PDB file of C-alpha atoms in Angstrom:
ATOM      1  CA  UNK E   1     156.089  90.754 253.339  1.00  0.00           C
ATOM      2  CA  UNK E   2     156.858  88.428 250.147  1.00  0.00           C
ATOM      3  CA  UNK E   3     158.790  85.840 252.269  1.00  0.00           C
ATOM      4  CA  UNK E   4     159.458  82.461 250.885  1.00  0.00           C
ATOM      5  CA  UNK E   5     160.668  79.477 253.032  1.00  0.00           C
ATOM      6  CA  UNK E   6     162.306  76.527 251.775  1.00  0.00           C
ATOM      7  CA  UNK E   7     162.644  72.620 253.855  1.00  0.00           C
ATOM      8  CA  UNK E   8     164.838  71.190 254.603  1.00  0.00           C
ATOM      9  CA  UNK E   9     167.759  74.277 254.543  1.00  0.00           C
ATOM     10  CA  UNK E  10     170.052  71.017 253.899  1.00  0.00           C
ATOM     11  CA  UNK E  11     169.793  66.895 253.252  1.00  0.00           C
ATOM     12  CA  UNK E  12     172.611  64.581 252.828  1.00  0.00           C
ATOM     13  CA  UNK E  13     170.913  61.146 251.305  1.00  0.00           C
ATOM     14  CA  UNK E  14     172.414  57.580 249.924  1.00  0.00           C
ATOM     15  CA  UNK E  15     172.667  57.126 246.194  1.00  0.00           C
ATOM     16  CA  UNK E  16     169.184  56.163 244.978  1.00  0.00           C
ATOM     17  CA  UNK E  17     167.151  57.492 247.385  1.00  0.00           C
ATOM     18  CA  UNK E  18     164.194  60.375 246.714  1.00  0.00           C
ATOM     19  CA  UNK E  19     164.269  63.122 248.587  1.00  0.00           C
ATOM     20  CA  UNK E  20     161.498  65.904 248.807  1.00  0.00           C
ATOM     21  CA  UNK E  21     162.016  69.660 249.062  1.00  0.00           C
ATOM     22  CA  UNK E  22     159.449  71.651 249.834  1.00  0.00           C
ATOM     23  CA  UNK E  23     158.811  75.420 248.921  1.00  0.00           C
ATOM     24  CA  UNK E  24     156.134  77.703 250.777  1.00  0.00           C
ATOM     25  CA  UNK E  25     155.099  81.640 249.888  1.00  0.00           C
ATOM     26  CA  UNK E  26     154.314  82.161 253.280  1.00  0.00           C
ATOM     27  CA  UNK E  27     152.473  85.792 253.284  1.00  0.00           C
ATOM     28  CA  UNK E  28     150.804  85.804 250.049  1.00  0.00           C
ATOM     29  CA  UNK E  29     149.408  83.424 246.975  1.00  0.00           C
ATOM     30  CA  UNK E  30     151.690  81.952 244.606  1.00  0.00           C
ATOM     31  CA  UNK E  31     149.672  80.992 241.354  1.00  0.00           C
ATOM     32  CA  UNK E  32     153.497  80.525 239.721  1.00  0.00           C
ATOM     33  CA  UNK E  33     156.958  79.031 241.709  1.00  0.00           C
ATOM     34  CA  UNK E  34     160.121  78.574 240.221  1.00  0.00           C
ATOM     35  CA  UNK E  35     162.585  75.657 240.717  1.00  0.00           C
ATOM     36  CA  UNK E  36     166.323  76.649 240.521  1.00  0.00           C
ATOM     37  CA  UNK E  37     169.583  75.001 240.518  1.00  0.00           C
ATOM     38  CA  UNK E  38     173.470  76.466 241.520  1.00  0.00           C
ATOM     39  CA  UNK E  39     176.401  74.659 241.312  1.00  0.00           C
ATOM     40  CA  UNK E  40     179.368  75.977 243.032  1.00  0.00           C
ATOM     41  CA  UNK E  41     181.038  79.058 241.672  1.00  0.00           C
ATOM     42  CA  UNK E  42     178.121  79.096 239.163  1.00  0.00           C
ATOM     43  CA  UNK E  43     175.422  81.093 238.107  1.00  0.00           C
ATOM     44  CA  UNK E  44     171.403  79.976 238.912  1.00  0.00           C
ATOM     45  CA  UNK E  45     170.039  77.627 236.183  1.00  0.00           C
ATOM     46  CA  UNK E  46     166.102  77.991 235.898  1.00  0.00           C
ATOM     47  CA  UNK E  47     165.000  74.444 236.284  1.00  0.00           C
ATOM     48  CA  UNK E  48     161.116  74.617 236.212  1.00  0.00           C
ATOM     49  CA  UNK E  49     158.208  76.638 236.284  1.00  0.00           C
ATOM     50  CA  UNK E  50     155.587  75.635 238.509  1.00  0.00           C
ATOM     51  CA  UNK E  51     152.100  76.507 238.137  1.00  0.00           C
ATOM     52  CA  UNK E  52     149.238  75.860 240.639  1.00  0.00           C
ATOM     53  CA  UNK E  53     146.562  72.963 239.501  1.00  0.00           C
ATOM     54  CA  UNK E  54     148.715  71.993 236.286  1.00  0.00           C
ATOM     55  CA  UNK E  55     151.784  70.187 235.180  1.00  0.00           C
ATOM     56  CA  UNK E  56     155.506  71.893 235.277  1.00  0.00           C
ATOM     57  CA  UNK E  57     156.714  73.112 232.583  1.00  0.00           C
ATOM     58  CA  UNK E  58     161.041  72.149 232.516  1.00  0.00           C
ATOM     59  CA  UNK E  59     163.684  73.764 230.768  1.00  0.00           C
ATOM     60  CA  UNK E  60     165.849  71.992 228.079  1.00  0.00           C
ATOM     61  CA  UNK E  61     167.738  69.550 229.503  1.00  0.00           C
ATOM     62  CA  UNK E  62     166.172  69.299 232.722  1.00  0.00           C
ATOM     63  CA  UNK E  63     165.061  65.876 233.034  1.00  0.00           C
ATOM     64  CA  UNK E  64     161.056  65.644 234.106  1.00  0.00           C
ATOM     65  CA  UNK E  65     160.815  62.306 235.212  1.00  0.00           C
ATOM     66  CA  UNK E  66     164.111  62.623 237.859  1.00  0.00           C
ATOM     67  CA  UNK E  67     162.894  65.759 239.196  1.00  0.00           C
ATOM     68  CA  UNK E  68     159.066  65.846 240.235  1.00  0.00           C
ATOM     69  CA  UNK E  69     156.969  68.748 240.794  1.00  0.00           C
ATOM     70  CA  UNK E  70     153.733  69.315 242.372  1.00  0.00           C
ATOM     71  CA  UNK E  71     152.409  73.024 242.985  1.00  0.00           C
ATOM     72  CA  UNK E  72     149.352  71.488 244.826  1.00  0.00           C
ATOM     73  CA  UNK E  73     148.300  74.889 246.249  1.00  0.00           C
ATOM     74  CA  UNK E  74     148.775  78.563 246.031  1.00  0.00           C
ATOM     75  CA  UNK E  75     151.194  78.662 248.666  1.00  0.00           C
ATOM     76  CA  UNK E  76     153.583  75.305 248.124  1.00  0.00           C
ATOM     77  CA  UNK E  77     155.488  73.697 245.605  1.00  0.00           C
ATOM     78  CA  UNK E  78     157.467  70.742 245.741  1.00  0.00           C
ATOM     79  CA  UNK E  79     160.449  69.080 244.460  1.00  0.00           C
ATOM     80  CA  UNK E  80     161.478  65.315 244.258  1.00  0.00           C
ATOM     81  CA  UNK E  81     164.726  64.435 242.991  1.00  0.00           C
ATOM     82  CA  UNK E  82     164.105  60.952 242.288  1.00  0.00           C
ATOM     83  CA  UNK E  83     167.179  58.239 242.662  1.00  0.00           C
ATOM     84  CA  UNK E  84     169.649  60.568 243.632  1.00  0.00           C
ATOM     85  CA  UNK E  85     173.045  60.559 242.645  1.00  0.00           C
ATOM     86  CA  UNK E  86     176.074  62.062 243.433  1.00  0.00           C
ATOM     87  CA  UNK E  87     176.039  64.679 240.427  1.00  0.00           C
ATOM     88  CA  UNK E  88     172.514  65.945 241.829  1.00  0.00           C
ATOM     89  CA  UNK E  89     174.117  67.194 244.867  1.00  0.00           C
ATOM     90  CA  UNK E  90     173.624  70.874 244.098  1.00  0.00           C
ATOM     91  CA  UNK E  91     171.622  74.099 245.766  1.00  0.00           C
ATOM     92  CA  UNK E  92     168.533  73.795 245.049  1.00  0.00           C
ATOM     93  CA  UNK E  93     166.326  77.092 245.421  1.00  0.00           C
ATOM     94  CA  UNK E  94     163.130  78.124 244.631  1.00  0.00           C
ATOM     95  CA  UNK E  95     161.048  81.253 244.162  1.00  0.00           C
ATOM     96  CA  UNK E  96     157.412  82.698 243.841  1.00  0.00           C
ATOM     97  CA  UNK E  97     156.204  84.933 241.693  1.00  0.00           C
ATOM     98  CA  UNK E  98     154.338  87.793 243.928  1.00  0.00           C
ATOM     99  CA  UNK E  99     152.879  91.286 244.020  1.00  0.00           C
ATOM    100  CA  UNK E 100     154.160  93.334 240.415  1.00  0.00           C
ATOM    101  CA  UNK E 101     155.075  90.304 238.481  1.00  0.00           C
ATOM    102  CA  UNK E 102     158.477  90.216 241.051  1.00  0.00           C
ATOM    103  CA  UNK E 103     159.990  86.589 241.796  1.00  0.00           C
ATOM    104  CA  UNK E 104     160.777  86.351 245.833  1.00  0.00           C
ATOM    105  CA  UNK E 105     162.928  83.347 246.484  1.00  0.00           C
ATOM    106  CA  UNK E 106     163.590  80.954 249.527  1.00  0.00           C
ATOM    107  CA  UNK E 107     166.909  80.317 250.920  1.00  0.00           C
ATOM    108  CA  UNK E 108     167.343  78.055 249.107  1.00  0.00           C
ATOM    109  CA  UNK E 109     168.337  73.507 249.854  1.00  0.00           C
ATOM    110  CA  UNK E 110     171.485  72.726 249.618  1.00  0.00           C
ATOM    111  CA  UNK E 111     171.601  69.060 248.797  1.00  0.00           C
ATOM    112  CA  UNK E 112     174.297  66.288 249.125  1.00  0.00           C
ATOM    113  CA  UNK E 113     173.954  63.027 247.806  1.00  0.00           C
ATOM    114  CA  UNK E 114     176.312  60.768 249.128  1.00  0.00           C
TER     115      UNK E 114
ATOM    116  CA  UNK G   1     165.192  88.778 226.298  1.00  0.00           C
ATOM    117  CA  UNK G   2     167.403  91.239 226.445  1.00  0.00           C
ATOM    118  CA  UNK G   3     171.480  90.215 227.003  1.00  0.00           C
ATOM    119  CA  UNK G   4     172.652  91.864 230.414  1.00  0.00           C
ATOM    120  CA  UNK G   5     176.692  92.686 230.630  1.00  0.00           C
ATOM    121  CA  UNK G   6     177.770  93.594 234.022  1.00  0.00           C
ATOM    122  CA  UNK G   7     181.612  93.955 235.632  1.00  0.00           C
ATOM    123  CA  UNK G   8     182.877  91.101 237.320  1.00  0.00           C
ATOM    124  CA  UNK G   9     183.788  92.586 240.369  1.00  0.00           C
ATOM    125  CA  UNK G  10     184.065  95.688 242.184  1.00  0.00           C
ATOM    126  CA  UNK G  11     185.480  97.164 245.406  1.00  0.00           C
ATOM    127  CA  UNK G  12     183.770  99.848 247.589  1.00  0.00           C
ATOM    128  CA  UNK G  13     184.530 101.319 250.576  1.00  0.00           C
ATOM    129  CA  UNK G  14     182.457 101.001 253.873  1.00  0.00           C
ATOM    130  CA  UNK G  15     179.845 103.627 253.996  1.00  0.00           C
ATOM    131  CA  UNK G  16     180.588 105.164 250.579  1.00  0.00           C
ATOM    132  CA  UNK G  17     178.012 104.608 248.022  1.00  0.00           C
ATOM    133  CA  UNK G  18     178.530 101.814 245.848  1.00  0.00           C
ATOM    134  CA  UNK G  19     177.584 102.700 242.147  1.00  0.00           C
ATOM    135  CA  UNK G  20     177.068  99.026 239.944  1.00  0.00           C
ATOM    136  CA  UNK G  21     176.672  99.287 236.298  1.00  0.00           C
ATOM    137  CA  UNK G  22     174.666  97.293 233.907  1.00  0.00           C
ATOM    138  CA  UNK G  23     174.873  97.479 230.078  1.00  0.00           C
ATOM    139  CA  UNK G  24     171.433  96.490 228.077  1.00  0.00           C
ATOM    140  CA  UNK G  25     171.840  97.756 224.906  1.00  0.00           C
ATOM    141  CA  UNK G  26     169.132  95.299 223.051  1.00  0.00           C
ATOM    142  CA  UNK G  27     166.610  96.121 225.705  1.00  0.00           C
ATOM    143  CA  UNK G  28     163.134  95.962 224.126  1.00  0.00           C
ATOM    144  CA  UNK G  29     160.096  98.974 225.019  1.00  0.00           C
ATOM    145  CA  UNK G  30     158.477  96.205 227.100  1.00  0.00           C
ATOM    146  CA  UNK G  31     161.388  94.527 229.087  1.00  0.00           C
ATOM    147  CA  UNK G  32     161.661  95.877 232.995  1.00  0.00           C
ATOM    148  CA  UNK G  33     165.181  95.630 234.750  1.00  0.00           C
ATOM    149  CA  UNK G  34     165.271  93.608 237.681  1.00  0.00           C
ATOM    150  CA  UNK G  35     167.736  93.685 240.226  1.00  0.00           C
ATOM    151  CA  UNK G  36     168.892  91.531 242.838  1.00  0.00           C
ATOM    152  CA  UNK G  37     171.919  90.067 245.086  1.00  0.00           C
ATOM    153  CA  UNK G  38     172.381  86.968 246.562  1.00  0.00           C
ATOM    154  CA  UNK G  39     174.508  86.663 249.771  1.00  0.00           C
ATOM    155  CA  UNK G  40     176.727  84.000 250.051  1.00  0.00           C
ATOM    156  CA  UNK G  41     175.238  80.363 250.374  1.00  0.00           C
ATOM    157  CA  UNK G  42     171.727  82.395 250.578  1.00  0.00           C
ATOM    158  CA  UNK G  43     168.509  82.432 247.895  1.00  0.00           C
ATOM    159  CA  UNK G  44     169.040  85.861 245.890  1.00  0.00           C
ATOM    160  CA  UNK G  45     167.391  88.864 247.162  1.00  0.00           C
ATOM    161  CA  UNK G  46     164.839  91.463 245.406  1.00  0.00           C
ATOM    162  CA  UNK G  47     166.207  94.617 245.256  1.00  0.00           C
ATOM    163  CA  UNK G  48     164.667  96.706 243.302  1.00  0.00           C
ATOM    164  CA  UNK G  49     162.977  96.949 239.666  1.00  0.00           C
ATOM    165  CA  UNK G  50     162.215  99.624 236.474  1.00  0.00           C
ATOM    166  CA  UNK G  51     160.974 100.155 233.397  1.00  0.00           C
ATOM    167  CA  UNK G  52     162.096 103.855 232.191  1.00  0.00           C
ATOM    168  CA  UNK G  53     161.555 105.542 234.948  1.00  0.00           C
ATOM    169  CA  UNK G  54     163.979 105.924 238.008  1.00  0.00           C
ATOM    170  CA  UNK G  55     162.923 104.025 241.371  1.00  0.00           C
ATOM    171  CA  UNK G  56     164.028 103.962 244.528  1.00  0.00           C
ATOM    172  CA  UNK G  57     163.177 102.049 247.726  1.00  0.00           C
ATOM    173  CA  UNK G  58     164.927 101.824 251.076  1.00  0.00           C
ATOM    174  CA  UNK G  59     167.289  99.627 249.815  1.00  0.00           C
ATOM    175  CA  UNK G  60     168.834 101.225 246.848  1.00  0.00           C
ATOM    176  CA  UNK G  61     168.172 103.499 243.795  1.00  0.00           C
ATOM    177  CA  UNK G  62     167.758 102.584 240.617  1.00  0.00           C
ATOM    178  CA  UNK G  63     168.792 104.604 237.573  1.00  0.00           C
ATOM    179  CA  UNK G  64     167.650 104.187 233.782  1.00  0.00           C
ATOM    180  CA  UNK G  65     169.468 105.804 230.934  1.00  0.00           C
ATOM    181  CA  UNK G  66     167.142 107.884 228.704  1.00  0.00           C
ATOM    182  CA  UNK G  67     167.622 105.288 226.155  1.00  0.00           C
ATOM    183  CA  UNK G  68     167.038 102.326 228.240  1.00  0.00           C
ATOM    184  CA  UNK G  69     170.272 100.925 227.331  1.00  0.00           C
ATOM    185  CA  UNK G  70     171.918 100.911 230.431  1.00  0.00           C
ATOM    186  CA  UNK G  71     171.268 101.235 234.389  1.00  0.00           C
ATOM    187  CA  UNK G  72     173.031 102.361 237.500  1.00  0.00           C
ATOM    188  CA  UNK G  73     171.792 100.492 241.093  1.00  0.00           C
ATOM    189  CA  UNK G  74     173.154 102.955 243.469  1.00  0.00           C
ATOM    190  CA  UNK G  75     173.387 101.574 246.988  1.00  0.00           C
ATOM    191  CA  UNK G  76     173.879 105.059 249.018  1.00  0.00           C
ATOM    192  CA  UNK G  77     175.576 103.865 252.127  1.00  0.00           C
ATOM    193  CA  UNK G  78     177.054 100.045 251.304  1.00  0.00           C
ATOM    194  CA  UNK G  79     177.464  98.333 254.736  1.00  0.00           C
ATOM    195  CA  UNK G  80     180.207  94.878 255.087  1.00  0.00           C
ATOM    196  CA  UNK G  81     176.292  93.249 254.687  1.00  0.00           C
ATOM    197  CA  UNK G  82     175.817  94.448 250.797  1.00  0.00           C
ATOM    198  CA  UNK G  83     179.298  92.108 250.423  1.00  0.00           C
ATOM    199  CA  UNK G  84     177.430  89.538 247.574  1.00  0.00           C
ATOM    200  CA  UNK G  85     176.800  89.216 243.677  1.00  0.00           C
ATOM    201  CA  UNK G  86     174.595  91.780 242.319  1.00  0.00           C
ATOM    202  CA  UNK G  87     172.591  90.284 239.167  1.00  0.00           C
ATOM    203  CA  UNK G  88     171.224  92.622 236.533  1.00  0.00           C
ATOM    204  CA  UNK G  89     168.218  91.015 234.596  1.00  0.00           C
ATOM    205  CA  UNK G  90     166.087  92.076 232.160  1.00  0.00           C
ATOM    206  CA  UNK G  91     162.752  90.643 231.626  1.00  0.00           C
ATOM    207  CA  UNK G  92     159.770  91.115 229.313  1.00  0.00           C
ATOM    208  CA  UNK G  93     156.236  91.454 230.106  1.00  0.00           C
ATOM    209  CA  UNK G  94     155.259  88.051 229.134  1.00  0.00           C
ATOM    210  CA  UNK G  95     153.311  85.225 230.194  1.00  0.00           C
ATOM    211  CA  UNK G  96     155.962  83.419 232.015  1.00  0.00           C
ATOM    212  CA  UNK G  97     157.881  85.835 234.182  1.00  0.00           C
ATOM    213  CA  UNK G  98     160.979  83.922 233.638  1.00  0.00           C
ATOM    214  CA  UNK G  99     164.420  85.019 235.327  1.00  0.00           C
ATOM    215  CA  UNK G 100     167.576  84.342 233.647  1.00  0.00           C
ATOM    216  CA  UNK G 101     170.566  84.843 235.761  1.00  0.00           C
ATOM    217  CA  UNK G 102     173.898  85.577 234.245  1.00  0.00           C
ATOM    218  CA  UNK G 103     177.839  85.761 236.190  1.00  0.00           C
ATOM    219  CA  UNK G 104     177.246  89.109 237.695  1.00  0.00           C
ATOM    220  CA  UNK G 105     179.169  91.400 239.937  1.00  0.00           C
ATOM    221  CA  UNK G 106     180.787  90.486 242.809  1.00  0.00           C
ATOM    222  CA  UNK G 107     181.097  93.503 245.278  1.00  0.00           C
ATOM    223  CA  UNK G 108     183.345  93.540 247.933  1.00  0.00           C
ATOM    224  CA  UNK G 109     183.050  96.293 250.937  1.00  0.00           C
ATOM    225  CA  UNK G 110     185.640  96.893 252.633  1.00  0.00           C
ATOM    226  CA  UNK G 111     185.862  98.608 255.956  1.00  0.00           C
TER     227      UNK G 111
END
């Protein structure tokens, strides 16, 4: 139980081009998602909260209007990165919160923006 | 919440249990310690969680100092699979069920 998928696993774009990543609970509801992201040798950097019906709510410094959420149902969140670039090329994971308040994640997007 | 320190790395030998300290010395009476491990080029795992109380599940156990100020995840026979970085977090009760990661330990079985 409590899995999370994430699609595409991986997406190499042009500069300036969207690209959509998708983010499914797939055995239960998710009223909240999370949108992470990882550089290389780094830690995870909490992006976004996600909450079904209403707007995201981003962290400092996380820009709202490059990277576009919609949690249009209990069971799948998505993530634009608007005009790409090549310092958004990152890992890009998500997670939903589940049963006891615990956060399952997906396996996460790895990104490349060429 | 609470500050998390954790070593940076640690070594453990192929079926031996793997012991992985976490310091939380500010932790608050309504902040639960969360566990998990993330595989290489893989979305972290759940492992396991607590609030004062020992757990344990059929991946690991789960140890909470009387005071709450520190925790042992005890994985009782590590495999060349538990190779990953462990991440110790604490969280609060709250509203927003936020997760903030820190470096964590790398652990390294070796056969």
């Amino acid at each position: 139980g409590a899995v999370v998928s994430q699609h595409p696993s991986w997406v190499i774009c042009k500069s300036g081009t969207s690209v959509k990543i998708e983010c499914r609970s797939l055995d239960f509801q998710a009223t909240t998602m999370f949108w992470y992201r990882q550089f290389p040798k780094q830690s995870l950097m909490l992006m976004a909260t996600s909450n079904e019906g209403s707007k995201a709510t981003y962290e400092q410094g996380v820009e709202k209007d490059k990277f576009l959420i919609n949690h249009a149902s209990l069971t799948l969140s998505t993530l634009t990165v608007t005009s790409a670039h090549p310092e958004d090329s990152s890992f890009y994971i998500c997670s939903a919160r589940g049963a006891q308040e615990t956060q399952y994640f997906g396996p996460g997007t790895r990104l490349l923006v060429l | 919440d609470a500050k998390t320190t954790q070593p940076t790395s640690m070594d453990c030998a192929e079926g031996r249990a793997a012991n992985l300290p976490c310091n939380h010395s500010t932790i608050s009476g309504n902040e639960y310690v969360y566990w998990y491990r993330q595989i290489h080029s893989q979305g972290p795992q759940y492992i396991i969680h607590g609030l004062k109380n020992n757990e344990t599940n059929e991946m690991a156990s789960l140890i909470i100092t009387e005071d709450r100020k520190s925790s042992t995840l005890i994985l009782p026979h590590a495999t060349l699979r538990d190779t990953a970085v462990y991440y110790c977090i604490v969280r609060a009760r709250s509203n927003d069920y936020k997760l903030s990661f820190g470096a964590g330990t790398t652990v390294t079985v070796r056969a």
